[in-house]
C-alpha positions as semicolon CSV with decimal commas, in nm:
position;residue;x (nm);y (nm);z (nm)
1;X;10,430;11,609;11,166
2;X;10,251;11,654;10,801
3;X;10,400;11,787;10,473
4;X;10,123;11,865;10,219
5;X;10,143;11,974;9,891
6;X;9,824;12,019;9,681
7;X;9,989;12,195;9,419
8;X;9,926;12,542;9,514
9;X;10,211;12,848;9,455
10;X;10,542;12,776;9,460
11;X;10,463;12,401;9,534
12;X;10,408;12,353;9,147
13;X;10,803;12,398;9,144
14;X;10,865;12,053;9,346
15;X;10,695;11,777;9,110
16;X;10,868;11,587;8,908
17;X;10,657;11,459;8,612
18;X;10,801;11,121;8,451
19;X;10,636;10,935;8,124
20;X;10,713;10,615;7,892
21;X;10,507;10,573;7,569
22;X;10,223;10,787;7,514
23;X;10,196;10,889;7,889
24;X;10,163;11,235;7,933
25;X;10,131;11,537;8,260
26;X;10,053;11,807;8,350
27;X;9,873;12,051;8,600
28;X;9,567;12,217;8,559
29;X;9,555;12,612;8,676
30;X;9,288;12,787;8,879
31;X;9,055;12,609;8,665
32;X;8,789;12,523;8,881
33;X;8,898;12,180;8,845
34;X;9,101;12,095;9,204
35;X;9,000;11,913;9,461
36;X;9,081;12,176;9,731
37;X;9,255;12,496;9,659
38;X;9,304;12,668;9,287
39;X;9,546;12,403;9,129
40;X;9,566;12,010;9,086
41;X;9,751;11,750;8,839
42;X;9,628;11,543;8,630
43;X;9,816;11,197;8,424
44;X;9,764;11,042;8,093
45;X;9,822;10,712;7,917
46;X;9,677;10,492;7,669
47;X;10,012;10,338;7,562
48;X;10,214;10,372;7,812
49;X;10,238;10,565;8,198
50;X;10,257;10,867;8,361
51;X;10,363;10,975;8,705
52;X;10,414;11,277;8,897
53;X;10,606;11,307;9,216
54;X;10,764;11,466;9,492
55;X;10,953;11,468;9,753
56;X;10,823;11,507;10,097
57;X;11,070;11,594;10,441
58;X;10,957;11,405;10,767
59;X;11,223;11,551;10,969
60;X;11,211;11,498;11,327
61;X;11,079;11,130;11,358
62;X;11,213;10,874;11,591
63;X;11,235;10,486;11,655
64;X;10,903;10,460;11,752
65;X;10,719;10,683;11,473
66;X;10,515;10,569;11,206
67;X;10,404;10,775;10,860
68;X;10,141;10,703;10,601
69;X;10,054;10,907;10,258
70;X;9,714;11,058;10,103
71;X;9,638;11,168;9,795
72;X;9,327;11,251;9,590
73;X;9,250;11,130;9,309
74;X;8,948;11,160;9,007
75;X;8,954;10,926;8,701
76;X;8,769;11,020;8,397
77;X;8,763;10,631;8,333
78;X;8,786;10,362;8,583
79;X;9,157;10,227;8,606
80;X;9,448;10,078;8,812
81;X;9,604;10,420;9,001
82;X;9,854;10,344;9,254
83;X;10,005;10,612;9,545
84;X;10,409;10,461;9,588
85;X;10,655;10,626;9,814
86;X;11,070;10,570;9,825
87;X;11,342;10,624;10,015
88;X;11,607;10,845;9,918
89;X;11,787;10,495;9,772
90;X;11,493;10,347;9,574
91;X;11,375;10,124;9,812
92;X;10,953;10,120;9,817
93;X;10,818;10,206;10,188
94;X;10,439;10,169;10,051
95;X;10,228;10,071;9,790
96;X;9,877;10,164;9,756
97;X;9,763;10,025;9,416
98;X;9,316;10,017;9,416
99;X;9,128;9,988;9,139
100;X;8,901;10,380;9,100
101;X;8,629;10,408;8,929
102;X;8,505;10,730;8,773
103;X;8,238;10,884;8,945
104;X;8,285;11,246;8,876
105;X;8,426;11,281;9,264
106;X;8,790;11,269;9,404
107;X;8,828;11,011;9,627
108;X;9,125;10,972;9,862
109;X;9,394;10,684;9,840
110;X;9,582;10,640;10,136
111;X;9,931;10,411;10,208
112;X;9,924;10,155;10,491
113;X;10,168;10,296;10,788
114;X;10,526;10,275;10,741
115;X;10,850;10,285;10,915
116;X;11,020;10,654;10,869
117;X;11,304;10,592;11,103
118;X;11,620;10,669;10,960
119;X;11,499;10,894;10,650
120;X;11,418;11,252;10,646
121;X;11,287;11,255;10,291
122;X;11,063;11,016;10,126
123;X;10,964;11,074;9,758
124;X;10,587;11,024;9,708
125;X;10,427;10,885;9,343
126;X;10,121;10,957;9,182
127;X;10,109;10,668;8,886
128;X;9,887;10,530;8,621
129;X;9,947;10,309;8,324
130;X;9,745;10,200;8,036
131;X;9,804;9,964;7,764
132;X;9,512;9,978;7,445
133;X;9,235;10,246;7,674
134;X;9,296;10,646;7,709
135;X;9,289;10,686;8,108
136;X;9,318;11,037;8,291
137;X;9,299;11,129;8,642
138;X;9,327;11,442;8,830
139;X;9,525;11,469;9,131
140;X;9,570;11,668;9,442
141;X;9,606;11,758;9,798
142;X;9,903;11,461;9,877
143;X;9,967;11,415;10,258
144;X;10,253;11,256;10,413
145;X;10,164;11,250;10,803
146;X;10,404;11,092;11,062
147;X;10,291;11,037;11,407
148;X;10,442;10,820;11,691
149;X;10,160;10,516;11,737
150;X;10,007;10,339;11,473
151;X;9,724;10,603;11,381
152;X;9,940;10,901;11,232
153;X;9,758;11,260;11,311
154;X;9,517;11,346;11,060
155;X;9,630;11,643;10,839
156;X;9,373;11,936;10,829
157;X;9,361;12,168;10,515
158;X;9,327;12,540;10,533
């Protein structure tokens, strides 16, 4: 099972954008700018963070299933940029916090596996925070792909 959402149509309606300080969002709109597609995201801080999320249904798992999350992501500086994703309660199934640095490219940051049993909605994160440097990175094409081994399915894109 995969739920994508690179921030095409009516998926622009299911992110939540967040911000503390001078953190700022916002999505960027058949621009030329997206990784895949017409549309992509994009977060700001030099005083602060920004984050946008959403949530993400892996219906139909079992016991023996296991997920993991994607998302793209180009910095126009190098900086900290972490992929998080929660259960419905605010408990954190995965971290993925990796230093990026800019290189004019998106480059995909991907969760260890986790454990989906017992949740049919997980809310993924997009975050970065900066505290005395302007940082901004664009982001698209998140993935949240369940399979039952330890090697989830690979999403493909249309």
């Amino acid at each position: 099972m995969v739920h994508t959402n690179g921030f095409e149509g009516r998926q622009l309606d299911f992110w939540d954008r967040q911000t503390g300080g001078d953190g700022n969002t916002g999505f960027e709109l058949g621009l030329g700018t997206a990784n895949s597609g017409q549309n992509n995201g994009w977060l700001y801080a030099s005083q602060g963070w920004a984050r946008e999320g959403t949530w993400a249904a892996i219906n139909g798992t079992s016991a023996n299933s296991v997920c993991s999350a994607r998302v793209h992501a180009r910095p126009f500086q190098d900086l900290e940029f972490a992929l998080r994703i929660w259960d419905a309660r605010g408990n954190k199934l995965a971290d993925a916090t990796t230093w990026l640095t800019a290189n004019g490219r998106y480059q995909a940051v991907s969760t260890a596996t986790w454990s989906p049993w017992g949740y049919t909605n997980v809310f993924a994160e997009a975050v970065i925070g900066s505290y005395g440097a302007a940082k901004t990175v664009r982001v698209d094409d998140l993935t949240v792909q369940c399979g039952t081994d330890s090697s989830p399915q690979r999403a493909s894109r249309h």
